GROMACS .gro file of C-alpha atoms in nm:
model
  369
    1UNK     CA    1  -2.400  -0.498  -2.214
    2UNK     CA    2  -2.161  -0.233  -2.082
    3UNK     CA    3  -2.312  -0.008  -1.818
    4UNK     CA    4  -2.264   0.371  -1.842
    5UNK     CA    5  -2.000   0.526  -1.618
    6UNK     CA    6  -2.156   0.729  -1.340
    7UNK     CA    7  -2.013   1.075  -1.292
    8UNK     CA    8  -1.862   1.166  -0.958
    9UNK     CA    9  -1.855   1.530  -0.863
   10UNK     CA   10  -1.534   1.680  -0.730
   11UNK     CA   11  -1.564   1.815  -0.378
   12UNK     CA   12  -1.301   2.082  -0.437
   13UNK     CA   13  -1.376   2.408  -0.613
   14UNK     CA   14  -1.153   2.492  -0.903
   15UNK     CA   15  -0.850   2.703  -0.827
   16UNK     CA   16  -0.497   2.671  -0.688
   17UNK     CA   17  -0.432   2.500  -0.358
   18UNK     CA   18  -0.257   2.750  -0.135
   19UNK     CA   19  -0.126   2.602   0.188
   20UNK     CA   20  -0.055   2.949   0.320
   21UNK     CA   21  -0.426   3.030   0.354
   22UNK     CA   22  -0.538   3.032   0.714
   23UNK     CA   23  -0.819   2.795   0.804
   24UNK     CA   24  -0.765   2.576   0.499
   25UNK     CA   25  -0.656   2.216   0.555
   26UNK     CA   26  -0.487   2.136   0.226
   27UNK     CA   27  -0.427   1.773   0.323
   28UNK     CA   28  -0.800   1.719   0.376
   29UNK     CA   29  -0.867   1.874   0.035
   30UNK     CA   30  -0.611   1.651  -0.134
   31UNK     CA   31  -0.749   1.339   0.035
   32UNK     CA   32  -1.100   1.431  -0.076
   33UNK     CA   33  -0.988   1.485  -0.435
   34UNK     CA   34  -0.796   1.155  -0.436
   35UNK     CA   35  -1.110   0.982  -0.311
   36UNK     CA   36  -1.303   1.128  -0.605
   37UNK     CA   37  -1.033   1.013  -0.848
   38UNK     CA   38  -1.037   0.662  -0.699
   39UNK     CA   39  -1.416   0.644  -0.731
   40UNK     CA   40  -1.404   0.757  -1.093
   41UNK     CA   41  -1.148   0.490  -1.172
   42UNK     CA   42  -1.346   0.220  -0.993
   43UNK     CA   43  -1.658   0.318  -1.185
   44UNK     CA   44  -1.470   0.302  -1.514
   45UNK     CA   45  -1.346  -0.051  -1.443
   46UNK     CA   46  -1.678  -0.172  -1.299
   47UNK     CA   47  -1.877  -0.049  -1.598
   48UNK     CA   48  -1.643  -0.193  -1.861
   49UNK     CA   49  -1.648  -0.536  -2.026
   50UNK     CA   50  -1.325  -0.672  -1.881
   51UNK     CA   51  -1.357  -0.995  -2.078
   52UNK     CA   52  -1.264  -0.793  -2.387
   53UNK     CA   53  -0.885  -0.788  -2.419
   54UNK     CA   54  -0.879  -0.453  -2.600
   55UNK     CA   55  -1.086  -0.298  -2.321
   56UNK     CA   56  -0.842  -0.429  -2.060
   57UNK     CA   57  -0.546  -0.300  -2.261
   58UNK     CA   58  -0.701   0.049  -2.268
   59UNK     CA   59  -0.763   0.035  -1.893
   60UNK     CA   60  -0.419  -0.103  -1.805
   61UNK     CA   61  -0.251   0.240  -1.753
   62UNK     CA   62  -0.509   0.309  -1.481
   63UNK     CA   63  -0.477  -0.024  -1.300
   64UNK     CA   64  -0.374   0.031  -0.933
   65UNK     CA   65  -0.107  -0.239  -0.962
   66UNK     CA   66   0.108  -0.010  -1.173
   67UNK     CA   67   0.095   0.252  -0.895
   68UNK     CA   68   0.206  -0.014  -0.644
   69UNK     CA   69  -0.097   0.085  -0.438
   70UNK     CA   70  -0.134  -0.255  -0.279
   71UNK     CA   71   0.013  -0.439   0.016
   72UNK     CA   72   0.095  -0.809   0.060
   73UNK     CA   73   0.159  -0.907   0.420
   74UNK     CA   74   0.481  -1.103   0.427
   75UNK     CA   75   0.601  -1.303   0.725
   76UNK     CA   76   0.834  -1.024   0.831
   77UNK     CA   77   0.569  -0.755   0.795
   78UNK     CA   78   0.339  -0.969   1.010
   79UNK     CA   79   0.612  -1.008   1.272
   80UNK     CA   80   0.668  -0.633   1.268
   81UNK     CA   81   0.303  -0.565   1.340
   82UNK     CA   82   0.289  -0.825   1.618
   83UNK     CA   83   0.590  -0.673   1.793
   84UNK     CA   84   0.448  -0.322   1.756
   85UNK     CA   85   0.113  -0.441   1.893
   86UNK     CA   86   0.280  -0.603   2.195
   87UNK     CA   87   0.483  -0.290   2.269
   88UNK     CA   88   0.179  -0.065   2.259
   89UNK     CA   89  -0.023  -0.306   2.472
   90UNK     CA   90   0.256  -0.309   2.730
   91UNK     CA   91   0.296   0.071   2.697
   92UNK     CA   92   0.666   0.029   2.612
   93UNK     CA   93   0.862   0.280   2.412
   94UNK     CA   94   1.198   0.195   2.259
   95UNK     CA   95   1.131  -0.031   1.960
   96UNK     CA   96   1.355   0.029   1.659
   97UNK     CA   97   1.345  -0.163   1.335
   98UNK     CA   98   1.618  -0.179   1.071
   99UNK     CA   99   1.627  -0.303   0.715
  100UNK     CA  100   1.784  -0.226   0.382
  101UNK     CA  101   1.619   0.011   0.138
  102UNK     CA  102   1.318  -0.100  -0.070
  103UNK     CA  103   1.240  -0.411   0.134
  104UNK     CA  104   0.893  -0.287   0.229
  105UNK     CA  105   0.949  -0.100   0.555
  106UNK     CA  106   0.730   0.198   0.469
  107UNK     CA  107   0.443  -0.023   0.352
  108UNK     CA  108   0.480  -0.233   0.669
  109UNK     CA  109   0.438   0.087   0.871
  110UNK     CA  110   0.132   0.189   0.671
  111UNK     CA  111  -0.021  -0.156   0.717
  112UNK     CA  112   0.050  -0.146   1.091
  113UNK     CA  113  -0.118   0.193   1.124
  114UNK     CA  114  -0.429   0.072   0.940
  115UNK     CA  115  -0.452  -0.240   1.154
  116UNK     CA  116  -0.402  -0.044   1.477
  117UNK     CA  117  -0.704   0.171   1.391
  118UNK     CA  118  -0.910  -0.149   1.412
  119UNK     CA  119  -0.726  -0.343   1.684
  120UNK     CA  120  -0.639  -0.049   1.909
  121UNK     CA  121  -0.882   0.235   1.832
  122UNK     CA  122  -0.810   0.384   2.174
  123UNK     CA  123  -0.449   0.472   2.078
  124UNK     CA  124  -0.368   0.794   1.892
  125UNK     CA  125  -0.131   0.696   1.612
  126UNK     CA  126   0.100   0.936   1.429
  127UNK     CA  127   0.349   0.908   1.144
  128UNK     CA  128   0.652   1.125   1.069
  129UNK     CA  129   0.914   1.083   0.796
  130UNK     CA  130   1.245   1.211   0.926
  131UNK     CA  131   1.463   1.460   0.745
  132UNK     CA  132   1.828   1.527   0.819
  133UNK     CA  133   1.857   1.889   0.932
  134UNK     CA  134   2.180   1.969   1.110
  135UNK     CA  135   2.167   2.211   1.404
  136UNK     CA  136   1.787   2.230   1.388
  137UNK     CA  137   1.614   2.418   1.669
  138UNK     CA  138   1.352   2.246   1.882
  139UNK     CA  139   1.092   2.490   1.751
  140UNK     CA  140   1.167   2.389   1.392
  141UNK     CA  141   1.168   2.019   1.484
  142UNK     CA  142   0.827   2.049   1.649
  143UNK     CA  143   0.700   2.238   1.345
  144UNK     CA  144   0.810   1.950   1.120
  145UNK     CA  145   0.617   1.704   1.337
  146UNK     CA  146   0.308   1.927   1.338
  147UNK     CA  147   0.311   1.942   0.959
  148UNK     CA  148   0.345   1.564   0.938
  149UNK     CA  149   0.035   1.528   1.157
  150UNK     CA  150  -0.167   1.769   0.937
  151UNK     CA  151  -0.225   1.994   1.234
  152UNK     CA  152  -0.307   2.352   1.134
  153UNK     CA  153  -0.088   2.619   1.291
  154UNK     CA  154  -0.078   2.996   1.269
  155UNK     CA  155   0.222   3.224   1.307
  156UNK     CA  156   0.090   3.329   1.647
  157UNK     CA  157   0.112   2.980   1.798
  158UNK     CA  158   0.410   2.828   1.975
  159UNK     CA  159   0.496   2.501   1.790
  160UNK     CA  160   0.646   2.338   2.101
  161UNK     CA  161   0.336   2.392   2.312
  162UNK     CA  162   0.095   2.322   2.027
  163UNK     CA  163   0.262   1.988   1.953
  164UNK     CA  164   0.223   1.846   2.303
  165UNK     CA  165  -0.133   1.981   2.335
  166UNK     CA  166  -0.226   1.834   2.000
  167UNK     CA  167  -0.085   1.492   2.088
  168UNK     CA  168  -0.272   1.491   2.419
  169UNK     CA  169  -0.596   1.607   2.257
  170UNK     CA  170  -0.580   1.333   1.994
  171UNK     CA  171  -0.513   1.069   2.261
  172UNK     CA  172  -0.811   1.182   2.467
  173UNK     CA  173  -1.025   1.189   2.154
  174UNK     CA  174  -0.923   0.829   2.082
  175UNK     CA  175  -1.010   0.726   2.437
  176UNK     CA  176  -0.682   0.696   2.626
  177UNK     CA  177  -0.362   0.872   2.723
  178UNK     CA  178  -0.145   0.675   2.482
  179UNK     CA  179   0.021   0.824   2.175
  180UNK     CA  180   0.204   0.606   1.922
  181UNK     CA  181   0.464   0.770   1.700
  182UNK     CA  182   0.611   0.593   1.398
  183UNK     CA  183   0.918   0.763   1.253
  184UNK     CA  184   1.009   0.641   0.906
  185UNK     CA  185   1.360   0.701   0.766
  186UNK     CA  186   1.470   0.732   1.129
  187UNK     CA  187   1.837   0.695   1.032
  188UNK     CA  188   1.807   1.057   0.910
  189UNK     CA  189   1.757   1.185   1.265
  190UNK     CA  190   2.040   1.361   1.445
  191UNK     CA  191   2.147   1.318   1.806
  192UNK     CA  192   2.011   1.666   1.874
  193UNK     CA  193   1.669   1.578   1.730
  194UNK     CA  194   1.659   1.268   1.950
  195UNK     CA  195   1.721   1.493   2.250
  196UNK     CA  196   1.423   1.705   2.144
  197UNK     CA  197   1.215   1.390   2.110
  198UNK     CA  198   1.313   1.289   2.463
  199UNK     CA  199   1.204   1.629   2.592
  200UNK     CA  200   0.868   1.587   2.418
  201UNK     CA  201   0.837   1.239   2.571
  202UNK     CA  202   0.908   1.383   2.918
  203UNK     CA  203   0.666   1.674   2.871
  204UNK     CA  204   0.387   1.432   2.789
  205UNK     CA  205   0.479   1.209   3.080
  206UNK     CA  206   0.451   1.499   3.322
  207UNK     CA  207   0.092   1.546   3.204
  208UNK     CA  208   0.021   1.175   3.253
  209UNK     CA  209   0.045   1.078   2.884
  210UNK     CA  210   0.267   0.815   2.726
  211UNK     CA  211   0.447   0.839   2.394
  212UNK     CA  212   0.525   0.497   2.244
  213UNK     CA  213   0.788   0.537   1.972
  214UNK     CA  214   0.870   0.306   1.681
  215UNK     CA  215   1.181   0.411   1.489
  216UNK     CA  216   1.213   0.249   1.146
  217UNK     CA  217   1.507   0.299   0.915
  218UNK     CA  218   1.803   0.162   0.729
  219UNK     CA  219   2.112   0.016   0.893
  220UNK     CA  220   2.238   0.369   0.962
  221UNK     CA  221   1.990   0.366   1.250
  222UNK     CA  222   2.228   0.139   1.442
  223UNK     CA  223   2.509   0.388   1.378
  224UNK     CA  224   2.287   0.665   1.516
  225UNK     CA  225   2.238   0.462   1.832
  226UNK     CA  226   2.613   0.418   1.872
  227UNK     CA  227   2.679   0.788   1.808
  228UNK     CA  228   2.414   0.884   2.062
  229UNK     CA  229   2.571   0.648   2.314
  230UNK     CA  230   2.916   0.794   2.251
  231UNK     CA  231   2.783   1.142   2.322
  232UNK     CA  232   2.668   1.014   2.661
  233UNK     CA  233   2.294   1.047   2.604
  234UNK     CA  234   2.204   0.738   2.802
  235UNK     CA  235   1.851   0.858   2.861
  236UNK     CA  236   1.790   0.874   2.486
  237UNK     CA  237   1.918   0.518   2.441
  238UNK     CA  238   1.705   0.394   2.727
  239UNK     CA  239   1.394   0.555   2.582
  240UNK     CA  240   1.421   0.494   2.208
  241UNK     CA  241   1.669   0.210   2.148
  242UNK     CA  242   1.559  -0.068   2.381
  243UNK     CA  243   1.445  -0.348   2.150
  244UNK     CA  244   1.584  -0.401   1.800
  245UNK     CA  245   1.434  -0.600   1.516
  246UNK     CA  246   1.507  -0.642   1.146
  247UNK     CA  247   1.282  -0.648   0.845
  248UNK     CA  248   1.386  -0.779   0.506
  249UNK     CA  249   1.253  -0.896   0.174
  250UNK     CA  250   1.180  -1.249   0.058
  251UNK     CA  251   1.427  -1.517   0.165
  252UNK     CA  252   1.304  -1.842   0.007
  253UNK     CA  253   1.098  -1.990  -0.274
  254UNK     CA  254   0.832  -2.084  -0.017
  255UNK     CA  255   0.792  -1.720   0.083
  256UNK     CA  256   0.788  -1.620  -0.283
  257UNK     CA  257   0.508  -1.870  -0.356
  258UNK     CA  258   0.291  -1.722  -0.080
  259UNK     CA  259   0.365  -1.376  -0.216
  260UNK     CA  260   0.265  -1.470  -0.570
  261UNK     CA  261  -0.054  -1.637  -0.448
  262UNK     CA  262  -0.179  -1.295  -0.338
  263UNK     CA  263  -0.186  -1.182  -0.703
  264UNK     CA  264  -0.402  -1.485  -0.784
  265UNK     CA  265  -0.666  -1.431  -0.519
  266UNK     CA  266  -0.630  -1.161  -0.253
  267UNK     CA  267  -0.545  -0.869  -0.483
  268UNK     CA  268  -0.854  -0.784  -0.687
  269UNK     CA  269  -0.975  -0.482  -0.883
  270UNK     CA  270  -1.242  -0.354  -0.903
  271UNK     CA  271  -1.306  -0.402  -0.532
  272UNK     CA  272  -1.535  -0.694  -0.444
  273UNK     CA  273  -1.504  -0.838  -0.795
  274UNK     CA  274  -1.350  -1.169  -0.906
  275UNK     CA  275  -1.092  -0.991  -1.123
  276UNK     CA  276  -0.769  -1.077  -0.947
  277UNK     CA  277  -0.454  -0.907  -1.075
  278UNK     CA  278  -0.349  -1.234  -1.239
  279UNK     CA  279  -0.682  -1.272  -1.415
  280UNK     CA  280  -0.686  -0.912  -1.539
  281UNK     CA  281  -0.353  -0.944  -1.718
  282UNK     CA  282  -0.380  -1.311  -1.826
  283UNK     CA  283  -0.752  -1.379  -1.851
  284UNK     CA  284  -0.738  -1.666  -2.104
  285UNK     CA  285  -0.457  -1.848  -1.923
  286UNK     CA  286  -0.626  -1.786  -1.588
  287UNK     CA  287  -0.953  -1.940  -1.716
  288UNK     CA  288  -0.752  -2.246  -1.822
  289UNK     CA  289  -0.614  -2.298  -1.472
  290UNK     CA  290  -0.286  -2.104  -1.490
  291UNK     CA  291  -0.187  -1.904  -1.182
  292UNK     CA  292   0.104  -1.670  -1.118
  293UNK     CA  293   0.203  -1.885  -0.819
  294UNK     CA  294   0.269  -2.172  -1.062
  295UNK     CA  295   0.562  -1.965  -1.192
  296UNK     CA  296   0.744  -1.974  -0.858
  297UNK     CA  297   1.011  -2.228  -0.953
  298UNK     CA  298   1.122  -2.060  -1.274
  299UNK     CA  299   1.094  -1.714  -1.115
  300UNK     CA  300   1.305  -1.814  -0.814
  301UNK     CA  301   1.564  -1.989  -1.029
  302UNK     CA  302   1.588  -1.682  -1.251
  303UNK     CA  303   1.635  -1.459  -0.946
  304UNK     CA  304   1.919  -1.675  -0.815
  305UNK     CA  305   2.094  -1.699  -1.152
  306UNK     CA  306   2.061  -1.326  -1.216
  307UNK     CA  307   2.180  -1.197  -0.877
  308UNK     CA  308   2.392  -1.488  -0.750
  309UNK     CA  309   2.332  -1.396  -0.384
  310UNK     CA  310   2.541  -1.513  -0.093
  311UNK     CA  311   2.381  -1.741   0.163
  312UNK     CA  312   2.400  -1.464   0.423
  313UNK     CA  313   2.235  -1.212   0.191
  314UNK     CA  314   1.943  -1.449   0.141
  315UNK     CA  315   1.909  -1.519   0.513
  316UNK     CA  316   1.942  -1.161   0.639
  317UNK     CA  317   1.828  -0.921   0.367
  318UNK     CA  318   1.646  -1.125   0.105
  319UNK     CA  319   1.525  -0.999  -0.231
  320UNK     CA  320   1.399  -0.643  -0.216
  321UNK     CA  321   1.020  -0.638  -0.248
  322UNK     CA  322   1.004  -0.320  -0.455
  323UNK     CA  323   1.219  -0.471  -0.729
  324UNK     CA  324   1.036  -0.805  -0.715
  325UNK     CA  325   0.712  -0.613  -0.765
  326UNK     CA  326   0.861  -0.432  -1.064
  327UNK     CA  327   0.963  -0.767  -1.215
  328UNK     CA  328   0.614  -0.908  -1.160
  329UNK     CA  329   0.457  -0.599  -1.318
  330UNK     CA  330   0.686  -0.634  -1.620
  331UNK     CA  331   0.599  -1.002  -1.650
  332UNK     CA  332   0.227  -0.924  -1.645
  333UNK     CA  333   0.254  -0.650  -1.906
  334UNK     CA  334   0.452  -0.870  -2.145
  335UNK     CA  335   0.227  -1.171  -2.082
  336UNK     CA  336  -0.087  -0.971  -2.153
  337UNK     CA  337   0.015  -0.951  -2.520
  338UNK     CA  338   0.077  -1.327  -2.539
  339UNK     CA  339  -0.214  -1.449  -2.329
  340UNK     CA  340  -0.335  -1.791  -2.443
  341UNK     CA  341  -0.475  -2.118  -2.302
  342UNK     CA  342  -0.141  -2.298  -2.276
  343UNK     CA  343   0.055  -1.995  -2.152
  344UNK     CA  344   0.358  -2.057  -1.930
  345UNK     CA  345   0.644  -1.830  -1.831
  346UNK     CA  346   0.997  -1.914  -1.945
  347UNK     CA  347   1.339  -1.836  -1.801
  348UNK     CA  348   1.390  -1.576  -2.072
  349UNK     CA  349   1.060  -1.401  -1.997
  350UNK     CA  350   1.138  -1.392  -1.626
  351UNK     CA  351   1.503  -1.294  -1.672
  352UNK     CA  352   1.398  -1.007  -1.899
  353UNK     CA  353   1.143  -0.895  -1.639
  354UNK     CA  354   1.399  -0.917  -1.358
  355UNK     CA  355   1.674  -0.735  -1.548
  356UNK     CA  356   1.424  -0.463  -1.639
  357UNK     CA  357   1.345  -0.417  -1.269
  358UNK     CA  358   1.696  -0.375  -1.126
  359UNK     CA  359   2.063  -0.454  -1.168
  360UNK     CA  360   2.187  -0.766  -0.993
  361UNK     CA  361   2.356  -0.571  -0.712
  362UNK     CA  362   2.035  -0.381  -0.629
  363UNK     CA  363   1.801  -0.678  -0.639
  364UNK     CA  364   1.921  -0.817  -0.307
  365UNK     CA  365   2.080  -0.669   0.004
  366UNK     CA  366   2.439  -0.723   0.109
  367UNK     CA  367   2.344  -0.927   0.415
  368UNK     CA  368   2.471  -0.668   0.661
  369UNK     CA  369   2.141  -0.509   0.753
   0.00000   0.00000   0.00000
């Protein structure tokens, strides 16, 4: 028997969201509305008979997998978190991480932030996505940071002073004098913006607070370091470019197998159910013992034949996670129509899924990250 879907009331009154209205935190409103939407979706899945293929097909457009709203902790993402954790514990600024585009850097940052809330609740953690703005003033730079932190500001407030006070207040609220700042797309920063960041670091230090920075970006981040060094900003180098690390995609069939296993067990929806992503899309095959991880050999072979990567590209960059995810999603969607007890993926099925995800030159990095 299918249970009725419970209604969830929106917490936001109807009307346009105007971020110019004083006293209104639009980000809080959006987060609240997203929470309502997520609850409605969860209720719809939980109250539906998922054993019915037609029901699952109707629900498929709403499945969180297709929004890529999931995270699988790879070996490199785990290493990234461990290094970040050690740096914060030692109160060391200066970590910078490089990797090619679409290898999972942003999701690794998001995962690190979520884990730090549990492992280091006493640290105030912030995230900013850099934008390239030439000749930007310090006031405008501080305003960009404030907006990233969802801190409300009026026209009467000084962004430079408000920023440092806000960082200190959040650190004290967390229970320490340590602020952690992740900057995504850090290769977009300019030398001038790094100087501003150094001034902010020094202003906090004078007040007895520490700003631990983690710059994450593409390989242009190394070029930014060299340019900063050439312009004789040694203090910037010493503060923000001390320890380098790289993050890439998947480098071997062993890593791919572990990645696919997550779809068989760890990734489930609805939450706390036994409907793994693999089971949702291939329920009959799953009940007969099939698992997505059993496809690793043909999937890996198809990846190699399609992209023909160099040995260095595999070792350094690996296959980009975003495109691998797209290929897996395509495989699931096609397999859902052909789900049966003796189901098994073929080279053609996987090659079609891979080619639909990306061209061969985008699927893997060039090995120069």
